[in-house]
Amino acid sequence: MIPNRFDHATAAEELLARWDAAGCSHADPSSDKPPFTIVIPPPNVTGALHLGHGLNNTLQDIVIRQKRMAGYETLWMPGTDHAGIATQAVVERRLKEQENKTRHDLGREALVKRIWQWKDQYEGRILGQLRRMGCSCDWQRTRFTLDDTCADAVRATFFDLFTKRLIYRGKRLVNWDTFLQTAVSDDEVFNETKKGHFWHFRYPVIDPKPGEPEFVEIATTRPETMLGDTAVAVHPNPAKAFDAVDKALRQKLADAPEKEKPAVRSQIKALEERRKSMLASLEQLRDMAADGRRLRLPLMDRPIPLVADEWAKPELGSGCVKITPAHDPNDYDVGKRCDLPMINILNPDGTINSEGGKYEGLPIPKARKAVVADLESLELLGEIEDRDIELPHSDRSKTPIEPYLADQWFVAMDELAQSAMDAVSDGRVSITPARYQKGYLDWLSEKRDWPVSRQLWWGHRIPIWSATNLDADAAKKLMEAATEVANEHAGLVQVQSDASDGDTCAVFVCLRSDEPELTAAIEALGLTQDPDVLDTWFSSALWPHSTLGWPQQTPELKKFYPTSSLLTSRDIITLWVARMVLMGLNNLGEIPFDRVYIHPKILDGLGETMSKSKGNGVDPIDVIEKFGPDALRFGLARLATETQDVRMPVQYECPHCEKLIDQTKKNRSLPTVPCAACGQVFSTQWAETDEDKAHKRAPVVSERFETARNFVNKLWNASRFVMMHLDEFESTSIDVATLQIEDRWLLSRLATVTEEVTFAIDRFQFAEASRVLYNFAWDEFCSFYVEIAKPRLSDPEQRQVTQNVIAHGLDQLLRLLHPVMPFVTESVWGYLADLAPKRGVPEPVDTEPFVMQAVWPKANTDHHDAKIERQFAEFQALVSAIRKIRASQNIAQRDNVPIAIRCDAATHDLLKPMTAYFAALAGAQVHSIGPDVIAFETDAHAALPEWDVDLHVDLEQFIDLDAERARLEKLDGQITGQIAGKEKKLSNENFVSRAPKEIVQQEREALESLKTQLITVQSDLAKLRTKQSAEASETA
RNA sequence: GGGCGAUUAGCUCAGUUGGUUAGAGCGCCACGUUGACAUCGUGGAGGUCAGAGAUUCGAGUUCUCUAUCGCCCACCA
């Protein structure tokens, strides 16, 4: 009737449809139940999900399913993120590869249209992956960070911040990607060490006075930037600077381990010499700077000032530093401090612009060569050192970054950051594991303003219209006109002017709405919209409330905000979590969630993060197809410990013979690999279309899920067994006190397990919850309870009560396992409902149509029974002892062995009802039990001192004397070793006098017990030896 | 340079406030299986808890240092 393997593919498809039809995961804002909300960390629409997302979403689903069952009105808000740069870069790359076009060939509108198509395709794929994993999101509410609802939240937020003057425009250095022609954020920059040079130049001093140097020497790794130099800096107090470095070095010397001291000493010595030789000239330069002396910038023939600034480090290079404010972050700061002009010498494409004089039009490498050559011919070139240089690269295009001065919009972070820090410091928002709080607080405490402009086409367009380079008069008129429009559209237009840009003025208008009429009115005044879009994180930061309809006061927002828990990965604690907190506080005055859980990161077998480009990314769908969705989820949940990384060795599954081949650094980099089993070749790379490839691609999977798949099957088969014995089921009320010991043991254990699992899930201890469930289901429910139930189910006297208890046990187990393994539990639940629609101990009740909507078990503390658990442990110990003896004697399972159990009268009473079960569990027939049993003629003896019980197994028909002797000798060795350890400990005067009394007493008792055991074992051994030698002489 | 984390069986990981000779799953070995389950059962082998030191009667567990690996942040004329 019921198949002996769980067909997860068919079941999943059917269950998903039934859950949908019943609206199981739909959240009702008008519900009376308390709310529980999770917003999904929206996956980027850049590509498909991998196992990292698999873990993240599995954990969220476990929490949401458990809370749903526990009586909350749960909302799991799904959606995806437009991921500005990443998505645009992917689409542009394809455009280049497939059509050899750039975005400029297409134009803004057409490119954005293409990206929408891409988004539709991947959003569908991502949501499909989540669905197949069983994620119980409220799909009807699916949002996208760029959809109209989110767009309105972005507009409202931007308008608000602009009105509060928390958004401002400034010229700032950006990391310019000359290939993509866009600014990239610091987070999207990585450093790469390249071999480079350190060029020394001499800049002539203009009209040196007698005694003054004719040249000032500077050094640079980027010669072409000298075209934009606007100063040379020297330290304002070189002597003090030398002192500070000297002090730092001496401290280092004191702290350094002995073997490093010589190196530090020589550094100190070098510094002293340097000071001796350079201090005077640096102080002279400093004085010249104070005197307003200037240098002549070679090639450009431009006078530039000598300035005093602490950025110039006397201990480095020549002690002087050229200042290029428009192309270096530190120089930019100097430029600000010293009020220097900022000359941008680059075009967006990375060529030199008209500010670069005769070098105009040259790309950077050529300009660099030309500058060096020209300086050499002017005899202004000094030494050229070889040097390794850390060069910033764009993570997107993998090309070098050029620091570049551009107009950018910023969010002032001071107060916002403080509010987000307070929320965590005072505990309104908790972060688990707690160690991640530090990073969050440290990052926010810098309170660096947030640059939100991105020179992209894919994203929320900045809702600012501006006119720049106006004279004061024009600006005033424009302000008046714009203000008039603002008055006509109250609350929708905010006008500001700005005179920071040199002598010219600018007018900025922020529009709250994108009504065409309003836009037209503003554009009619000659204002144009900023071409840039907002940083992706700006819209992500609003996610917990934008998805609920804010700024509209929707029923959803009222019911489900603030949300409850956020589960995410550690790399976006600052970029995302912190910003959600501060935006939630700004927009609603309330924190967005009260608990944040950071889960570990999944690495491959080589300890590297998974990614498509490395080829080690595992698609959850591949795992689902091989092992099933429940196995995927259980396998992932048991990895979610408090550690920060977990390793998941991955394998290729040969597409020809399905053999798994370990992925290694070597085969990963090869395009094709021969299968170790069948010899046929498969491809290891992702291809756009498999048909195009000569070789079939091997899916990447991991056998880590095998255990989980086996567990699903175990549960399925145990359920199958139960249901095969539920015919003619009749539910009855049960007086627990009248139940047999094994029933009460099961109920007691269920109470404990329920407590443990509930506690663990609430604390985000997913691995612990999984472990507890696995052990209980397999080792207790299956291996003991079901085995014991077998004979009882065929006993007419006991059948009905056993059916009721076992149905209840399965029922509770299904509920507890449901959040982790929704499909198999729901499937079994359906079968069980047909057989036992009304069930439960002590009172049967009607059960819910879906386990997904069933009530989460409440630990029944009345069922706790320490005595019975102990009694059962004793029984289990006896079973285990019999099994060991049987195994050492190689006794076939079909053969029953007679046993005798010596125990006191009380134990006898407890064990008596269970004697029948020794047959099912240990293949043993209880011959006698009680205080006075006698050993068998051919006897194997095991002592269980913990309970004062002796086990005797009759080996008459089976005896293998050598094996028995080996068993006893091994036991002898083990006990002797333990005794030695204890005696050593107890003979230690310090231990006896200082350790707590109860510990010492415990040790003494343990020692006594061991000694008794040893005597027994040794006497058994002696008997055996006598017997053996007797037999030997007989044979002889 | 600053910070965080990891190092326990061949592999992947547990190990509560310090207290019997350190556990699980997989893999390995032996035996077994017609009755829910070979996606199974029973038993076994396998560990100087990265290294050194300190605290303690007692350290996988606390502290210091070292090594290796990983991540985050900052900086580098």
mmCIF file of N, CA and C in Angstrom, chain A residues 651-737:
data_model
loop_
_atom_site.group_PDB
_atom_site.id
_atom_site.type_symbol
_atom_site.label_atom_id
_atom_site.label_comp_id
_atom_site.label_asym_id
_atom_site.label_seq_id
_atom_site.Cartn_x
_atom_site.Cartn_y
_atom_site.Cartn_z
ATOM 1 N N GLN A 651 31.531 17.392 -4.692
ATOM 2 C CA GLN A 651 31.920 16.382 -5.671
ATOM 3 C C GLN A 651 31.184 16.612 -6.982
ATOM 4 N N TYR A 652 31.816 16.147 -8.017
ATOM 5 C CA TYR A 652 31.108 16.086 -9.296
ATOM 6 C C TYR A 652 30.388 14.755 -9.358
ATOM 7 N N GLU A 653 29.185 14.792 -9.855
ATOM 8 C CA GLU A 653 28.497 13.533 -10.083
ATOM 9 C C GLU A 653 28.631 13.215 -11.563
ATOM 10 N N CYS A 654 29.327 12.132 -11.863
ATOM 11 C CA CYS A 654 29.557 11.779 -13.260
ATOM 12 C C CYS A 654 28.209 11.634 -13.973
ATOM 13 N N PRO A 655 28.019 12.379 -15.045
ATOM 14 C CA PRO A 655 26.723 12.326 -15.720
ATOM 15 C C PRO A 655 26.490 10.996 -16.445
ATOM 16 N N HIS A 656 27.543 10.184 -16.558
ATOM 17 C CA HIS A 656 27.397 8.910 -17.271
ATOM 18 C C HIS A 656 27.064 7.773 -16.313
ATOM 19 N N CYS A 657 27.778 7.726 -15.161
ATOM 20 C CA CYS A 657 27.574 6.579 -14.278
ATOM 21 C C CYS A 657 27.155 6.981 -12.868
ATOM 22 N N GLU A 658 26.961 8.270 -12.628
ATOM 23 C CA GLU A 658 26.491 8.796 -11.347
ATOM 24 C C GLU A 658 27.468 8.606 -10.187
ATOM 25 N N LYS A 659 28.662 8.189 -10.500
ATOM 26 C CA LYS A 659 29.694 8.073 -9.461
ATOM 27 C C LYS A 659 30.104 9.480 -9.016
ATOM 28 N N LEU A 660 30.389 9.613 -7.704
ATOM 29 C CA LEU A 660 30.825 10.916 -7.200
ATOM 30 C C LEU A 660 32.342 11.020 -7.232
ATOM 31 N N ILE A 661 32.825 12.127 -7.776
ATOM 32 C CA ILE A 661 34.273 12.335 -7.851
ATOM 33 C C ILE A 661 34.603 13.598 -7.056
ATOM 34 N N ASP A 662 35.495 13.472 -6.076
ATOM 35 C CA ASP A 662 35.844 14.621 -5.242
ATOM 36 C C ASP A 662 36.342 15.781 -6.087
ATOM 37 N N GLN A 663 35.896 16.968 -5.731
ATOM 38 C CA GLN A 663 36.431 18.127 -6.413
ATOM 39 C C GLN A 663 37.745 18.522 -5.753
ATOM 40 N N THR A 664 38.760 18.739 -6.568
ATOM 41 C CA THR A 664 40.057 19.156 -6.060
ATOM 42 C C THR A 664 40.468 20.433 -6.771
ATOM 43 N N LYS A 665 41.503 21.055 -6.249
ATOM 44 C CA LYS A 665 41.985 22.279 -6.866
ATOM 45 C C LYS A 665 42.347 21.993 -8.325
ATOM 46 N N LYS A 666 42.886 20.787 -8.538
ATOM 47 C CA LYS A 666 43.365 20.449 -9.875
ATOM 48 C C LYS A 666 42.208 20.231 -10.853
ATOM 49 N N ASN A 667 41.293 19.307 -10.486
ATOM 50 C CA ASN A 667 40.255 19.030 -11.487
ATOM 51 C C ASN A 667 39.272 20.177 -11.638
ATOM 52 N N ARG A 668 39.239 21.045 -10.625
ATOM 53 C CA ARG A 668 38.333 22.170 -10.714
ATOM 54 C C ARG A 668 38.747 23.130 -11.822
ATOM 55 N N SER A 669 40.066 23.203 -12.044
ATOM 56 C CA SER A 669 40.539 24.169 -13.027
ATOM 57 C C SER A 669 40.583 23.577 -14.437
ATOM 58 N N LEU A 670 40.340 22.270 -14.531
ATOM 59 C CA LEU A 670 40.333 21.657 -15.857
ATOM 60 C C LEU A 670 38.952 21.802 -16.490
ATOM 61 N N PRO A 671 38.910 21.968 -17.807
ATOM 62 C CA PRO A 671 37.598 22.071 -18.449
ATOM 63 C C PRO A 671 36.850 20.737 -18.470
ATOM 64 N N THR A 672 37.595 19.637 -18.613
ATOM 65 C CA THR A 672 36.952 18.329 -18.608
ATOM 66 C C THR A 672 37.753 17.376 -17.729
ATOM 67 N N VAL A 673 37.047 16.405 -17.167
ATOM 68 C CA VAL A 673 37.676 15.451 -16.252
ATOM 69 C C VAL A 673 37.206 14.049 -16.634
ATOM 70 N N PRO A 674 38.130 13.067 -16.640
ATOM 71 C CA PRO A 674 37.683 11.698 -16.881
ATOM 72 C C PRO A 674 37.126 11.099 -15.594
ATOM 73 N N CYS A 675 36.040 10.372 -15.698
ATOM 74 C CA CYS A 675 35.417 9.768 -14.529
ATOM 75 C C CYS A 675 36.295 8.624 -14.024
ATOM 76 N N ALA A 676 36.502 8.594 -12.715
ATOM 77 C CA ALA A 676 37.349 7.558 -12.131
ATOM 78 C C ALA A 676 36.707 6.175 -12.253
ATOM 79 N N ALA A 677 35.405 6.134 -12.365
ATOM 80 C CA ALA A 677 34.712 4.845 -12.404
ATOM 81 C C ALA A 677 34.514 4.333 -13.833
ATOM 82 N N CYS A 678 33.909 5.148 -14.687
ATOM 83 C CA CYS A 678 33.564 4.628 -16.009
ATOM 84 C C CYS A 678 34.520 5.131 -17.093
ATOM 85 N N GLY A 679 35.381 6.062 -16.731
ATOM 86 C CA GLY A 679 36.380 6.500 -17.695
ATOM 87 C C GLY A 679 35.892 7.524 -18.698
ATOM 88 N N GLN A 680 34.582 7.758 -18.739
ATOM 89 C CA GLN A 680 34.088 8.734 -19.704
ATOM 90 C C GLN A 680 34.364 10.149 -19.199
ATOM 91 N N VAL A 681 34.441 11.064 -20.130
ATOM 92 C CA VAL A 681 34.847 12.422 -19.802
ATOM 93 C C VAL A 681 33.608 13.300 -19.588
ATOM 94 N N PHE A 682 33.686 14.144 -18.561
ATOM 95 C CA PHE A 682 32.601 15.112 -18.384
ATOM 96 C C PHE A 682 33.169 16.503 -18.215
ATOM 97 N N SER A 683 32.311 17.493 -18.393
ATOM 98 C CA SER A 683 32.720 18.882 -18.270
ATOM 99 C C SER A 683 32.496 19.350 -16.837
ATOM 100 N N THR A 684 33.408 20.183 -16.345
ATOM 101 C CA THR A 684 33.274 20.675 -14.976
ATOM 102 C C THR A 684 32.755 22.116 -14.956
ATOM 103 N N GLN A 685 32.597 22.707 -16.102
ATOM 104 C CA GLN A 685 32.256 24.124 -16.166
ATOM 105 C C GLN A 685 30.782 24.312 -16.474
ATOM 106 N N TRP A 686 30.275 25.431 -15.978
ATOM 107 C CA TRP A 686 28.927 25.806 -16.360
ATOM 108 C C TRP A 686 28.961 26.318 -17.794
ATOM 109 N N ALA A 687 28.028 25.888 -18.589
ATOM 110 C CA ALA A 687 27.942 26.392 -19.951
ATOM 111 C C ALA A 687 26.569 27.005 -20.132
ATOM 112 N N GLU A 688 26.467 27.922 -21.072
ATOM 113 C CA GLU A 688 25.187 28.572 -21.295
ATOM 114 C C GLU A 688 24.147 27.531 -21.697
ATOM 115 N N THR A 689 24.506 26.689 -22.634
ATOM 116 C CA THR A 689 23.606 25.616 -23.024
ATOM 117 C C THR A 689 24.383 24.311 -23.043
ATOM 118 N N ASP A 690 23.822 23.301 -22.444
ATOM 119 C CA ASP A 690 24.515 22.023 -22.379
ATOM 120 C C ASP A 690 24.682 21.390 -23.757
ATOM 121 N N GLU A 691 23.703 21.635 -24.641
ATOM 122 C CA GLU A 691 23.785 21.023 -25.964
ATOM 123 C C GLU A 691 25.021 21.504 -26.722
ATOM 124 N N ASP A 692 25.409 22.744 -26.418
ATOM 125 C CA ASP A 692 26.545 23.298 -27.142
ATOM 126 C C ASP A 692 27.840 22.604 -26.775
ATOM 127 N N LYS A 693 27.807 21.915 -25.658
ATOM 128 C CA LYS A 693 29.043 21.335 -25.168
ATOM 129 C C LYS A 693 29.202 19.901 -25.667
ATOM 130 N N ALA A 694 30.424 19.583 -25.997
ATOM 131 C CA ALA A 694 30.683 18.230 -26.487
ATOM 132 C C ALA A 694 30.520 17.227 -25.347
ATOM 133 N N HIS A 695 30.781 17.692 -24.106
ATOM 134 C CA HIS A 695 30.719 16.774 -22.981
ATOM 135 C C HIS A 695 29.616 17.177 -22.028
ATOM 136 N N LYS A 696 28.961 16.223 -21.474
ATOM 137 C CA LYS A 696 27.926 16.513 -20.486
ATOM 138 C C LYS A 696 28.548 17.149 -19.253
ATOM 139 N N ARG A 697 27.829 18.103 -18.673
ATOM 140 C CA ARG A 697 28.329 18.736 -17.465
ATOM 141 C C ARG A 697 27.950 17.901 -16.245
ATOM 142 N N ALA A 698 28.887 17.785 -15.318
ATOM 143 C CA ALA A 698 28.589 17.041 -14.102
ATOM 144 C C ALA A 698 27.996 17.985 -13.072
ATOM 145 N N PRO A 699 26.842 17.662 -12.490
ATOM 146 C CA PRO A 699 26.326 18.487 -11.400
ATOM 147 C C PRO A 699 27.280 18.418 -10.205
ATOM 148 N N VAL A 700 27.366 19.545 -9.505
ATOM 149 C CA VAL A 700 28.197 19.565 -8.299
ATOM 150 C C VAL A 700 27.296 19.265 -7.111
ATOM 151 N N VAL A 701 27.616 18.239 -6.367
ATOM 152 C CA VAL A 701 26.810 17.880 -5.193
ATOM 153 C C VAL A 701 27.750 17.583 -4.026
ATOM 154 N N SER A 702 27.199 17.134 -2.929
ATOM 155 C CA SER A 702 28.030 16.761 -1.794
ATOM 156 C C SER A 702 27.396 15.592 -1.063
ATOM 157 N N GLU A 703 28.196 14.582 -0.779
ATOM 158 C CA GLU A 703 27.641 13.412 -0.108
ATOM 159 C C GLU A 703 27.368 13.680 1.365
ATOM 160 N N ARG A 704 27.640 14.921 1.795
ATOM 161 C CA ARG A 704 27.270 15.313 3.157
ATOM 162 C C ARG A 704 25.774 15.124 3.388
ATOM 163 N N PHE A 705 25.009 15.093 2.322
ATOM 164 C CA PHE A 705 23.558 15.007 2.484
ATOM 165 C C PHE A 705 23.071 13.569 2.572
ATOM 166 N N GLU A 706 24.010 12.626 2.439
ATOM 167 C CA GLU A 706 23.615 11.235 2.447
ATOM 168 C C GLU A 706 23.004 10.832 3.792
ATOM 169 N N THR A 707 23.660 11.215 4.868
ATOM 170 C CA THR A 707 23.153 10.909 6.196
ATOM 171 C C THR A 707 21.738 11.438 6.361
ATOM 172 N N ALA A 708 21.544 12.663 5.888
ATOM 173 C CA ALA A 708 20.238 13.294 6.027
ATOM 174 C C ALA A 708 19.195 12.543 5.196
ATOM 175 N N ARG A 709 19.590 12.119 4.005
ATOM 176 C CA ARG A 709 18.663 11.365 3.153
ATOM 177 C C ARG A 709 18.291 10.040 3.846
ATOM 178 N N ASN A 710 19.281 9.405 4.452
ATOM 179 C CA ASN A 710 19.010 8.162 5.172
ATOM 180 C C ASN A 710 18.056 8.381 6.337
ATOM 181 N N PHE A 711 18.208 9.519 6.971
ATOM 182 C CA PHE A 711 17.327 9.827 8.095
ATOM 183 C C PHE A 711 15.881 10.004 7.625
ATOM 184 N N VAL A 712 15.737 10.702 6.508
ATOM 185 C CA VAL A 712 14.397 10.877 5.945
ATOM 186 C C VAL A 712 13.791 9.506 5.667
ATOM 187 N N ASN A 713 14.593 8.628 5.116
ATOM 188 C CA ASN A 713 14.106 7.305 4.791
ATOM 189 C C ASN A 713 13.769 6.489 6.036
ATOM 190 N N LYS A 714 14.597 6.668 7.056
ATOM 191 C CA LYS A 714 14.350 5.963 8.311
ATOM 192 C C LYS A 714 13.005 6.386 8.890
ATOM 193 N N LEU A 715 12.789 7.682 8.882
ATOM 194 C CA LEU A 715 11.531 8.202 9.410
ATOM 195 C C LEU A 715 10.352 7.677 8.581
ATOM 196 N N TRP A 716 10.543 7.675 7.283
ATOM 197 C CA TRP A 716 9.505 7.191 6.378
ATOM 198 C C TRP A 716 9.155 5.735 6.691
ATOM 199 N N ASN A 717 10.184 4.928 6.870
ATOM 200 C CA ASN A 717 9.930 3.508 7.090
ATOM 201 C C ASN A 717 9.378 3.217 8.476
ATOM 202 N N ALA A 718 9.821 3.976 9.454
ATOM 203 C CA ALA A 718 9.248 3.801 10.791
ATOM 204 C C ALA A 718 7.770 4.161 10.748
ATOM 205 N N SER A 719 7.464 5.250 10.038
ATOM 206 C CA SER A 719 6.070 5.666 9.910
ATOM 207 C C SER A 719 5.277 4.587 9.193
ATOM 208 N N ARG A 720 5.893 4.032 8.185
ATOM 209 C CA ARG A 720 5.261 2.980 7.409
ATOM 210 C C ARG A 720 4.922 1.803 8.322
ATOM 211 N N PHE A 721 5.874 1.434 9.146
ATOM 212 C CA PHE A 721 5.636 0.330 10.072
ATOM 213 C C PHE A 721 4.444 0.636 10.983
ATOM 214 N N VAL A 722 4.477 1.822 11.550
ATOM 215 C CA VAL A 722 3.394 2.187 12.456
ATOM 216 C C VAL A 722 2.058 2.081 11.733
ATOM 217 N N MET A 723 2.018 2.620 10.529
ATOM 218 C CA MET A 723 0.739 2.672 9.823
ATOM 219 C C MET A 723 0.275 1.292 9.345
ATOM 220 N N MET A 724 1.247 0.405 9.119
ATOM 221 C CA MET A 724 0.871 -0.954 8.746
ATOM 222 C C MET A 724 0.171 -1.662 9.900
ATOM 223 N N HIS A 725 0.337 -1.118 11.087
ATOM 224 C CA HIS A 725 -0.269 -1.764 12.245
ATOM 225 C C HIS A 725 -1.374 -0.929 12.864
ATOM 226 N N LEU A 726 -1.894 0.002 12.088
ATOM 227 C CA LEU A 726 -2.960 0.844 12.634
ATOM 228 C C LEU A 726 -4.343 0.488 12.093
ATOM 229 N N ASP A 727 -4.462 -0.641 11.388
ATOM 230 C CA ASP A 727 -5.791 -0.993 10.909
ATOM 231 C C ASP A 727 -6.708 -1.239 12.110
ATOM 232 N N GLU A 728 -7.950 -0.907 11.926
ATOM 233 C CA GLU A 728 -8.940 -0.991 13.005
ATOM 234 C C GLU A 728 -8.528 -0.159 14.218
ATOM 235 N N PHE A 729 -7.891 0.940 13.927
ATOM 236 C CA PHE A 729 -7.488 1.835 15.017
ATOM 237 C C PHE A 729 -8.711 2.445 15.677
ATOM 238 N N GLU A 730 -8.706 2.428 16.991
ATOM 239 C CA GLU A 730 -9.780 3.064 17.736
ATOM 240 C C GLU A 730 -9.154 3.938 18.799
ATOM 241 N N SER A 731 -9.484 5.207 18.772
ATOM 242 C CA SER A 731 -8.836 6.078 19.744
ATOM 243 C C SER A 731 -9.532 5.937 21.092
ATOM 244 N N THR A 732 -8.718 5.943 22.141
ATOM 245 C CA THR A 732 -9.276 5.819 23.480
ATOM 246 C C THR A 732 -8.572 6.791 24.419
ATOM 247 N N SER A 733 -9.274 7.150 25.463
ATOM 248 C CA SER A 733 -8.626 7.903 26.530
ATOM 249 C C SER A 733 -7.699 6.958 27.268
ATOM 250 N N ILE A 734 -6.616 7.521 27.751
ATOM 251 C CA ILE A 734 -5.631 6.654 28.391
ATOM 252 C C ILE A 734 -5.248 7.226 29.749
ATOM 253 N N ASP A 735 -5.261 6.354 30.737
ATOM 254 C CA ASP A 735 -4.746 6.748 32.046
ATOM 255 C C ASP A 735 -3.261 6.405 32.061
ATOM 256 N N VAL A 736 -2.445 7.448 32.003
ATOM 257 C CA VAL A 736 -1.003 7.253 31.827
ATOM 258 C C VAL A 736 -0.425 6.344 32.910
ATOM 259 N N ALA A 737 -0.990 6.463 34.123
ATOM 260 C CA ALA A 737 -0.441 5.679 35.233
ATOM 261 C C ALA A 737 -0.569 4.174 35.003
#
